[in-house]
Amino acid sequence: MNLLESHRDHAEQTDDRSITGWDGDASAFVSAAPRLFAIGLRVLQDVGEAEDVVQETWMRWARADRSVVISPPAFLALTTTRLAINVAQSARRRRETSVGPWLPETTDLSVGPEMAAERREAVDTAIRLLLERLTPAERAVYLLRIAFDYPYRQISEILHLGEDHARQLLRRARDHLATERRHQVSTTAHRRLVRTFVAAAQSGDLAGLEELLAADVSR
């Protein structure tokens, strides 16, 4: 089922409005959807994220008091633009405050030995957490998406997964990171992933990391 068909089904299944009203509302959205997708894609440069933003716009449209909306196309376009900008800003904040800080920190070779040791310890701890709580597929998607900001399309190609599956794996990874579950961690696997991750962050050459993550997923 494609995106627009899912919106039509959602409209048909909603029972708190008249069928005629929902037909008109759905029609207004479906007519604007190509433009909304183009807006999301222009801001985010990622097909999957643009689709997610259009989906969220539909949900906002479904909840809105449309009796006060003068121009549905303008309302939908503005909502999509704001949502896309929020997603872009959120991605930037994640890179700065989540796993992303590993990148500028590990590539900064001017820091003193004590700071370098602290940063290496932070990476060691974070990698161990990923090994303890995530499956290989969840871990691979999480690292590529959150730490290195890979688009879902590229992640799916590297790991031989569907884009939708990759999105599901990222959601599961975030859920599992919030739990207390523990997998036994191999010291060798931990050191290998830390070494490969740091080398990728310092050099900017991610081929080795991609290969290691893909191999872990395929086992």
mmCIF file of N, CA, C and O in Angstrom, residues 95-177:
data_model
loop_
_atom_site.group_PDB
_atom_site.id
_atom_site.type_symbol
_atom_site.label_atom_id
_atom_site.label_comp_id
_atom_site.label_asym_id
_atom_site.label_seq_id
_atom_site.Cartn_x
_atom_site.Cartn_y
_atom_site.Cartn_z
ATOM 1 N N ARG A 95 23.353 14.626 16.446
ATOM 2 C CA ARG A 95 24.771 14.458 16.122
ATOM 3 C C ARG A 95 25.650 15.175 17.134
ATOM 4 O O ARG A 95 26.772 14.766 17.402
ATOM 5 N N GLU A 96 25.117 16.259 17.740
ATOM 6 C CA GLU A 96 25.926 17.036 18.671
ATOM 7 C C GLU A 96 25.845 16.516 20.097
ATOM 8 O O GLU A 96 26.767 16.705 20.881
ATOM 9 N N THR A 97 24.713 15.828 20.446
ATOM 10 C CA THR A 97 24.508 15.470 21.845
ATOM 11 C C THR A 97 24.391 13.987 22.106
ATOM 12 O O THR A 97 24.425 13.573 23.256
ATOM 13 N N SER A 98 24.223 13.160 21.072
ATOM 14 C CA SER A 98 24.076 11.729 21.302
ATOM 15 C C SER A 98 25.366 11.032 20.936
ATOM 16 O O SER A 98 26.428 11.357 21.433
ATOM 17 N N VAL A 99 25.290 10.036 20.072
ATOM 18 C CA VAL A 99 26.493 9.350 19.652
ATOM 19 C C VAL A 99 27.339 10.264 18.783
ATOM 20 O O VAL A 99 28.549 10.112 18.693
ATOM 21 N N GLY A 100 26.704 11.272 18.162
ATOM 22 C CA GLY A 100 27.395 12.152 17.261
ATOM 23 C C GLY A 100 28.632 12.845 17.813
ATOM 24 O O GLY A 100 29.582 13.059 17.078
ATOM 25 N N PRO A 101 28.652 13.237 19.120
ATOM 26 C CA PRO A 101 29.843 13.910 19.624
ATOM 27 C C PRO A 101 31.116 13.088 19.466
ATOM 28 O O PRO A 101 32.202 13.648 19.513
ATOM 29 N N TRP A 102 30.987 11.771 19.316
ATOM 30 C CA TRP A 102 32.195 10.979 19.104
ATOM 31 C C TRP A 102 32.943 11.466 17.873
ATOM 32 O O TRP A 102 34.167 11.405 17.820
ATOM 33 N N LEU A 103 32.228 11.941 16.877
ATOM 34 C CA LEU A 103 32.900 12.306 15.630
ATOM 35 C C LEU A 103 33.841 13.498 15.796
ATOM 36 O O LEU A 103 35.043 13.358 15.576
ATOM 37 N N PRO A 104 33.360 14.672 16.225
ATOM 38 C CA PRO A 104 34.302 15.771 16.384
ATOM 39 C C PRO A 104 35.331 15.509 17.464
ATOM 40 O O PRO A 104 36.467 15.938 17.354
ATOM 41 N N GLU A 105 34.936 14.804 18.523
ATOM 42 C CA GLU A 105 35.875 14.544 19.606
ATOM 43 C C GLU A 105 37.011 13.644 19.159
ATOM 44 O O GLU A 105 38.180 13.896 19.428
ATOM 45 N N THR A 106 36.681 12.553 18.474
ATOM 46 C CA THR A 106 37.724 11.602 18.119
ATOM 47 C C THR A 106 38.600 12.114 16.991
ATOM 48 O O THR A 106 39.714 11.632 16.810
ATOM 49 N N THR A 107 38.115 13.093 16.226
ATOM 50 C CA THR A 107 38.939 13.607 15.135
ATOM 51 C C THR A 107 39.781 14.802 15.571
ATOM 52 O O THR A 107 40.605 15.284 14.804
ATOM 53 N N ASP A 108 39.572 15.279 16.795
ATOM 54 C CA ASP A 108 40.343 16.412 17.285
ATOM 55 C C ASP A 108 41.656 15.898 17.861
ATOM 56 O O ASP A 108 41.725 15.451 19.006
ATOM 57 N N LEU A 109 42.713 15.990 17.079
ATOM 58 C CA LEU A 109 44.002 15.450 17.496
ATOM 59 C C LEU A 109 44.809 16.446 18.310
ATOM 60 O O LEU A 109 45.913 16.123 18.759
ATOM 61 N N SER A 110 44.275 17.645 18.528
ATOM 62 C CA SER A 110 45.025 18.667 19.239
ATOM 63 C C SER A 110 44.831 18.599 20.747
ATOM 64 O O SER A 110 45.495 19.302 21.493
ATOM 65 N N VAL A 111 43.917 17.756 21.217
ATOM 66 C CA VAL A 111 43.643 17.686 22.648
ATOM 67 C C VAL A 111 44.802 17.007 23.354
ATOM 68 O O VAL A 111 45.561 16.241 22.768
ATOM 69 N N GLY A 112 44.913 17.291 24.645
ATOM 70 C CA GLY A 112 45.973 16.699 25.441
ATOM 71 C C GLY A 112 45.721 15.236 25.712
ATOM 72 O O GLY A 112 44.627 14.718 25.483
ATOM 73 N N PRO A 113 46.715 14.532 26.257
ATOM 74 C CA PRO A 113 46.578 13.095 26.502
ATOM 75 C C PRO A 113 45.473 12.746 27.484
ATOM 76 O O PRO A 113 44.812 11.722 27.337
ATOM 77 N N GLU A 114 45.255 13.588 28.504
ATOM 78 C CA GLU A 114 44.205 13.282 29.479
ATOM 79 C C GLU A 114 42.826 13.370 28.840
ATOM 80 O O GLU A 114 41.975 12.492 29.051
ATOM 81 N N MET A 115 42.601 14.428 28.049
ATOM 82 C CA MET A 115 41.315 14.576 27.371
ATOM 83 C C MET A 115 41.106 13.453 26.357
ATOM 84 O O MET A 115 40.011 12.911 26.230
ATOM 85 N N ALA A 116 42.170 13.107 25.635
ATOM 86 C CA ALA A 116 42.071 12.030 24.659
ATOM 87 C C ALA A 116 41.697 10.719 25.339
ATOM 88 O O ALA A 116 40.888 9.943 24.833
ATOM 89 N N ALA A 117 42.290 10.475 26.517
ATOM 90 C CA ALA A 117 41.988 9.248 27.257
ATOM 91 C C ALA A 117 40.535 9.236 27.713
ATOM 92 O O ALA A 117 39.853 8.200 27.658
ATOM 93 N N GLU A 118 40.027 10.397 28.160
ATOM 94 C CA GLU A 118 38.632 10.480 28.601
ATOM 95 C C GLU A 118 37.687 10.206 27.443
ATOM 96 O O GLU A 118 36.672 9.516 27.602
ATOM 97 N N ARG A 119 38.017 10.745 26.291
ATOM 98 C CA ARG A 119 37.145 10.558 25.138
ATOM 99 C C ARG A 119 37.171 9.111 24.663
ATOM 100 O O ARG A 119 36.151 8.559 24.257
ATOM 101 N N ARG A 120 38.352 8.508 24.703
ATOM 102 C CA ARG A 120 38.437 7.099 24.320
ATOM 103 C C ARG A 120 37.627 6.239 25.281
ATOM 104 O O ARG A 120 36.939 5.298 24.865
ATOM 105 N N GLU A 121 37.669 6.580 26.571
ATOM 106 C CA GLU A 121 36.883 5.832 27.554
ATOM 107 C C GLU A 121 35.387 6.006 27.293
ATOM 108 O O GLU A 121 34.609 5.046 27.425
ATOM 109 N N ALA A 122 34.968 7.211 26.896
ATOM 110 C CA ALA A 122 33.552 7.445 26.589
ATOM 111 C C ALA A 122 33.108 6.596 25.407
ATOM 112 O O ALA A 122 32.016 6.022 25.401
ATOM 113 N N VAL A 123 33.973 6.504 24.387
ATOM 114 C CA VAL A 123 33.659 5.672 23.232
ATOM 115 C C VAL A 123 33.589 4.210 23.641
ATOM 116 O O VAL A 123 32.675 3.478 23.234
ATOM 117 N N ASP A 124 34.552 3.759 24.448
ATOM 118 C CA ASP A 124 34.546 2.373 24.931
ATOM 119 C C ASP A 124 33.229 2.041 25.632
ATOM 120 O O ASP A 124 32.619 0.992 25.395
ATOM 121 N N THR A 125 32.801 2.955 26.503
ATOM 122 C CA THR A 125 31.573 2.730 27.275
ATOM 123 C C THR A 125 30.353 2.703 26.366
ATOM 124 O O THR A 125 29.471 1.851 26.511
ATOM 125 N N ALA A 126 30.283 3.637 25.427
ATOM 126 C CA ALA A 126 29.136 3.700 24.529
ATOM 127 C C ALA A 126 29.054 2.457 23.640
ATOM 128 O O ALA A 126 27.972 1.893 23.442
ATOM 129 N N ILE A 127 30.190 2.029 23.119
ATOM 130 C CA ILE A 127 30.204 0.832 22.267
ATOM 131 C C ILE A 127 29.799 -0.398 23.072
ATOM 132 O O ILE A 127 29.048 -1.257 22.586
ATOM 133 N N ARG A 128 30.276 -0.478 24.301
ATOM 134 C CA ARG A 128 29.894 -1.621 25.139
ATOM 135 C C ARG A 128 28.386 -1.630 25.379
ATOM 136 O O ARG A 128 27.748 -2.685 25.361
ATOM 137 N N LEU A 129 27.809 -0.464 25.597
ATOM 138 C CA LEU A 129 26.364 -0.376 25.804
ATOM 139 C C LEU A 129 25.613 -0.877 24.581
ATOM 140 O O LEU A 129 24.628 -1.620 24.695
ATOM 141 N N LEU A 130 26.077 -0.486 23.388
ATOM 142 C CA LEU A 130 25.429 -0.941 22.152
ATOM 143 C C LEU A 130 25.551 -2.454 21.999
ATOM 144 O O LEU A 130 24.609 -3.124 21.558
ATOM 145 N N LEU A 131 26.692 -2.999 22.360
ATOM 146 C CA LEU A 131 26.899 -4.442 22.268
ATOM 147 C C LEU A 131 26.038 -5.196 23.278
ATOM 148 O O LEU A 131 25.540 -6.287 23.000
ATOM 149 N N GLU A 132 25.865 -4.619 24.451
ATOM 150 C CA GLU A 132 25.092 -5.275 25.497
ATOM 151 C C GLU A 132 23.593 -5.279 25.218
ATOM 152 O O GLU A 132 22.902 -6.250 25.521
ATOM 153 N N ARG A 133 23.092 -4.211 24.638
ATOM 154 C CA ARG A 133 21.641 -4.027 24.581
ATOM 155 C C ARG A 133 21.024 -4.211 23.199
ATOM 156 O O ARG A 133 19.800 -4.342 23.099
ATOM 157 N N LEU A 134 21.828 -4.179 22.147
ATOM 158 C CA LEU A 134 21.261 -4.220 20.802
ATOM 159 C C LEU A 134 21.675 -5.475 20.058
ATOM 160 O O LEU A 134 22.751 -6.027 20.285
ATOM 161 N N THR A 135 20.818 -5.895 19.145
ATOM 162 C CA THR A 135 21.182 -6.966 18.230
ATOM 163 C C THR A 135 22.165 -6.407 17.202
ATOM 164 O O THR A 135 22.283 -5.189 17.046
ATOM 165 N N PRO A 136 22.878 -7.261 16.471
ATOM 166 C CA PRO A 136 23.804 -6.742 15.453
ATOM 167 C C PRO A 136 23.131 -5.821 14.440
ATOM 168 O O PRO A 136 23.700 -4.787 14.058
ATOM 169 N N ALA A 137 21.915 -6.176 14.008
ATOM 170 C CA ALA A 137 21.224 -5.342 13.027
ATOM 171 C C ALA A 137 20.822 -4.000 13.629
ATOM 172 O O ALA A 137 20.969 -2.945 12.997
ATOM 173 N N GLU A 138 20.305 -4.014 14.853
ATOM 174 C CA GLU A 138 19.940 -2.764 15.520
ATOM 175 C C GLU A 138 21.167 -1.881 15.713
ATOM 176 O O GLU A 138 21.121 -0.669 15.493
ATOM 177 N N ARG A 139 22.243 -2.509 16.129
ATOM 178 C CA ARG A 139 23.479 -1.771 16.381
ATOM 179 C C ARG A 139 24.014 -1.141 15.094
ATOM 180 O O ARG A 139 24.441 0.022 15.078
ATOM 181 N N ALA A 140 23.994 -1.901 14.020
ATOM 182 C CA ALA A 140 24.505 -1.397 12.745
ATOM 183 C C ALA A 140 23.689 -0.202 12.267
ATOM 184 O O ALA A 140 24.243 0.832 11.861
ATOM 185 N N VAL A 141 22.372 -0.329 12.299
ATOM 186 C CA VAL A 141 21.511 0.770 11.859
ATOM 187 C C VAL A 141 21.716 1.985 12.763
ATOM 188 O O VAL A 141 21.818 3.126 12.288
ATOM 189 N N TYR A 142 21.783 1.753 14.060
ATOM 190 C CA TYR A 142 21.938 2.855 15.012
ATOM 191 C C TYR A 142 23.233 3.627 14.766
ATOM 192 O O TYR A 142 23.234 4.865 14.702
ATOM 193 N N LEU A 143 24.330 2.913 14.612
ATOM 194 C CA LEU A 143 25.612 3.581 14.394
ATOM 195 C C LEU A 143 25.628 4.361 13.074
ATOM 196 O O LEU A 143 26.055 5.515 13.029
ATOM 197 N N LEU A 144 25.170 3.721 12.020
ATOM 198 C CA LEU A 144 25.210 4.380 10.716
ATOM 199 C C LEU A 144 24.277 5.583 10.669
ATOM 200 O O LEU A 144 24.620 6.623 10.101
ATOM 201 N N ARG A 145 23.106 5.437 11.266
ATOM 202 C CA ARG A 145 22.116 6.510 11.201
ATOM 203 C C ARG A 145 22.420 7.634 12.187
ATOM 204 O O ARG A 145 22.432 8.814 11.825
ATOM 205 N N ILE A 146 22.661 7.293 13.441
ATOM 206 C CA ILE A 146 22.805 8.309 14.479
ATOM 207 C C ILE A 146 24.214 8.884 14.515
ATOM 208 O O ILE A 146 24.407 10.094 14.599
ATOM 209 N N ALA A 147 25.224 8.014 14.452
ATOM 210 C CA ALA A 147 26.589 8.511 14.565
ATOM 211 C C ALA A 147 27.091 9.154 13.288
ATOM 212 O O ALA A 147 27.824 10.150 13.324
ATOM 213 N N PHE A 148 26.698 8.596 12.131
ATOM 214 C CA PHE A 148 27.250 9.077 10.871
ATOM 215 C C PHE A 148 26.196 9.641 9.921
ATOM 216 O O PHE A 148 26.515 9.997 8.781
ATOM 217 N N ASP A 149 24.929 9.695 10.367
ATOM 218 C CA ASP A 149 23.868 10.370 9.620
ATOM 219 C C ASP A 149 23.659 9.799 8.219
ATOM 220 O O ASP A 149 23.381 10.527 7.269
ATOM 221 N N TYR A 150 23.786 8.476 8.087
ATOM 222 C CA TYR A 150 23.530 7.838 6.792
ATOM 223 C C TYR A 150 22.035 7.915 6.468
ATOM 224 O O TYR A 150 21.198 7.717 7.360
ATOM 225 N N PRO A 151 21.655 8.153 5.225
ATOM 226 C CA PRO A 151 20.237 8.038 4.842
ATOM 227 C C PRO A 151 19.806 6.575 4.885
ATOM 228 O O PRO A 151 20.629 5.662 4.708
ATOM 229 N N TYR A 152 18.529 6.347 5.103
ATOM 230 C CA TYR A 152 18.025 4.972 5.212
ATOM 231 C C TYR A 152 18.285 4.177 3.939
ATOM 232 O O TYR A 152 18.534 2.973 3.995
ATOM 233 N N ARG A 153 18.211 4.845 2.812
ATOM 234 C CA ARG A 153 18.443 4.146 1.550
ATOM 235 C C ARG A 153 19.845 3.529 1.519
ATOM 236 O O ARG A 153 20.031 2.375 1.124
ATOM 237 N N GLN A 154 20.834 4.299 1.952
ATOM 238 C CA GLN A 154 22.210 3.800 1.947
ATOM 239 C C GLN A 154 22.398 2.706 2.992
ATOM 240 O O GLN A 154 23.093 1.713 2.750
ATOM 241 N N ILE A 155 21.763 2.859 4.140
ATOM 242 C CA ILE A 155 21.839 1.833 5.176
ATOM 243 C C ILE A 155 21.273 0.516 4.656
ATOM 244 O O ILE A 155 21.847 -0.556 4.873
ATOM 245 N N SER A 156 20.150 0.605 3.969
ATOM 246 C CA SER A 156 19.517 -0.610 3.456
ATOM 247 C C SER A 156 20.409 -1.309 2.441
ATOM 248 O O SER A 156 20.459 -2.546 2.384
ATOM 249 N N GLU A 157 21.135 -0.536 1.643
ATOM 250 C CA GLU A 157 22.032 -1.127 0.658
ATOM 251 C C GLU A 157 23.232 -1.796 1.327
ATOM 252 O O GLU A 157 23.651 -2.885 0.935
ATOM 253 N N ILE A 158 23.777 -1.161 2.341
ATOM 254 C CA ILE A 158 24.955 -1.706 3.024
ATOM 255 C C ILE A 158 24.610 -2.979 3.784
ATOM 256 O O ILE A 158 25.357 -3.964 3.759
ATOM 257 N N LEU A 159 23.469 -2.969 4.463
ATOM 258 C CA LEU A 159 23.099 -4.091 5.334
ATOM 259 C C LEU A 159 22.166 -5.091 4.655
ATOM 260 O O LEU A 159 21.788 -6.083 5.273
ATOM 261 N N HIS A 160 21.783 -4.803 3.402
ATOM 262 C CA HIS A 160 20.876 -5.683 2.658
ATOM 263 C C HIS A 160 19.544 -5.842 3.393
ATOM 264 O O HIS A 160 19.039 -6.950 3.604
ATOM 265 N N LEU A 161 19.000 -4.692 3.786
ATOM 266 C CA LEU A 161 17.713 -4.641 4.469
ATOM 267 C C LEU A 161 16.797 -3.686 3.716
ATOM 268 O O LEU A 161 17.270 -2.791 3.014
ATOM 269 N N GLY A 162 15.498 -3.868 3.880
ATOM 270 C CA GLY A 162 14.563 -2.905 3.331
ATOM 271 C C GLY A 162 14.618 -1.611 4.137
ATOM 272 O O GLY A 162 14.960 -1.614 5.320
ATOM 273 N N GLU A 163 14.269 -0.498 3.508
ATOM 274 C CA GLU A 163 14.301 0.785 4.204
ATOM 275 C C GLU A 163 13.329 0.804 5.377
ATOM 276 O O GLU A 163 13.643 1.336 6.448
ATOM 277 N N ASP A 164 12.146 0.246 5.191
ATOM 278 C CA ASP A 164 11.174 0.198 6.289
ATOM 279 C C ASP A 164 11.715 -0.630 7.448
ATOM 280 O O ASP A 164 11.525 -0.283 8.620
ATOM 281 N N HIS A 165 12.371 -1.726 7.115
ATOM 282 C CA HIS A 165 12.966 -2.572 8.159
ATOM 283 C C HIS A 165 14.042 -1.802 8.912
ATOM 284 O O HIS A 165 14.143 -1.896 10.149
ATOM 285 N N ALA A 166 14.840 -1.026 8.201
ATOM 286 C CA ALA A 166 15.886 -0.239 8.844
ATOM 287 C C ALA A 166 15.279 0.766 9.821
ATOM 288 O O ALA A 166 15.789 0.962 10.932
ATOM 289 N N ARG A 167 14.181 1.402 9.428
ATOM 290 C CA ARG A 167 13.513 2.348 10.330
ATOM 291 C C ARG A 167 12.997 1.630 11.580
ATOM 292 O O ARG A 167 13.102 2.143 12.699
ATOM 293 N N GLN A 168 12.425 0.455 11.383
ATOM 294 C CA GLN A 168 11.937 -0.318 12.523
ATOM 295 C C GLN A 168 13.079 -0.683 13.460
ATOM 296 O O GLN A 168 12.937 -0.628 14.687
ATOM 297 N N LEU A 169 14.208 -1.053 12.884
ATOM 298 C CA LEU A 169 15.365 -1.431 13.696
ATOM 299 C C LEU A 169 15.871 -0.245 14.519
ATOM 300 O O LEU A 169 16.276 -0.415 15.674
ATOM 301 N N LEU A 170 15.837 0.952 13.947
ATOM 302 C CA LEU A 170 16.265 2.122 14.706
ATOM 303 C C LEU A 170 15.315 2.391 15.863
ATOM 304 O O LEU A 170 15.756 2.704 16.979
ATOM 305 N N ARG A 171 14.026 2.252 15.626
ATOM 306 C CA ARG A 171 13.063 2.441 16.713
ATOM 307 C C ARG A 171 13.278 1.409 17.814
ATOM 308 O O ARG A 171 13.254 1.728 19.010
ATOM 309 N N ARG A 172 13.500 0.153 17.421
ATOM 310 C CA ARG A 172 13.754 -0.885 18.411
ATOM 311 C C ARG A 172 15.042 -0.610 19.177
ATOM 312 O O ARG A 172 15.122 -0.836 20.395
ATOM 313 N N ALA A 173 16.057 -0.146 18.453
ATOM 314 C CA ALA A 173 17.340 0.150 19.107
ATOM 315 C C ALA A 173 17.151 1.200 20.197
ATOM 316 O O ALA A 173 17.671 1.052 21.314
ATOM 317 N N ARG A 174 16.406 2.244 19.894
ATOM 318 C CA ARG A 174 16.180 3.284 20.904
ATOM 319 C C ARG A 174 15.415 2.738 22.094
ATOM 320 O O ARG A 174 15.706 3.073 23.250
ATOM 321 N N ASP A 175 14.426 1.893 21.822
ATOM 322 C CA ASP A 175 13.673 1.272 22.920
ATOM 323 C C ASP A 175 14.581 0.392 23.774
ATOM 324 O O ASP A 175 14.534 0.431 25.011
ATOM 325 N N HIS A 176 15.400 -0.403 23.116
ATOM 326 C CA HIS A 176 16.254 -1.348 23.846
ATOM 327 C C HIS A 176 17.362 -0.646 24.619
ATOM 328 O O HIS A 176 17.802 -1.134 25.662
ATOM 329 N N LEU A 177 17.821 0.486 24.120
ATOM 330 C CA LEU A 177 18.834 1.238 24.862
ATOM 331 C C LEU A 177 18.288 1.783 26.169
ATOM 332 O O LEU A 177 19.050 2.073 27.096
#
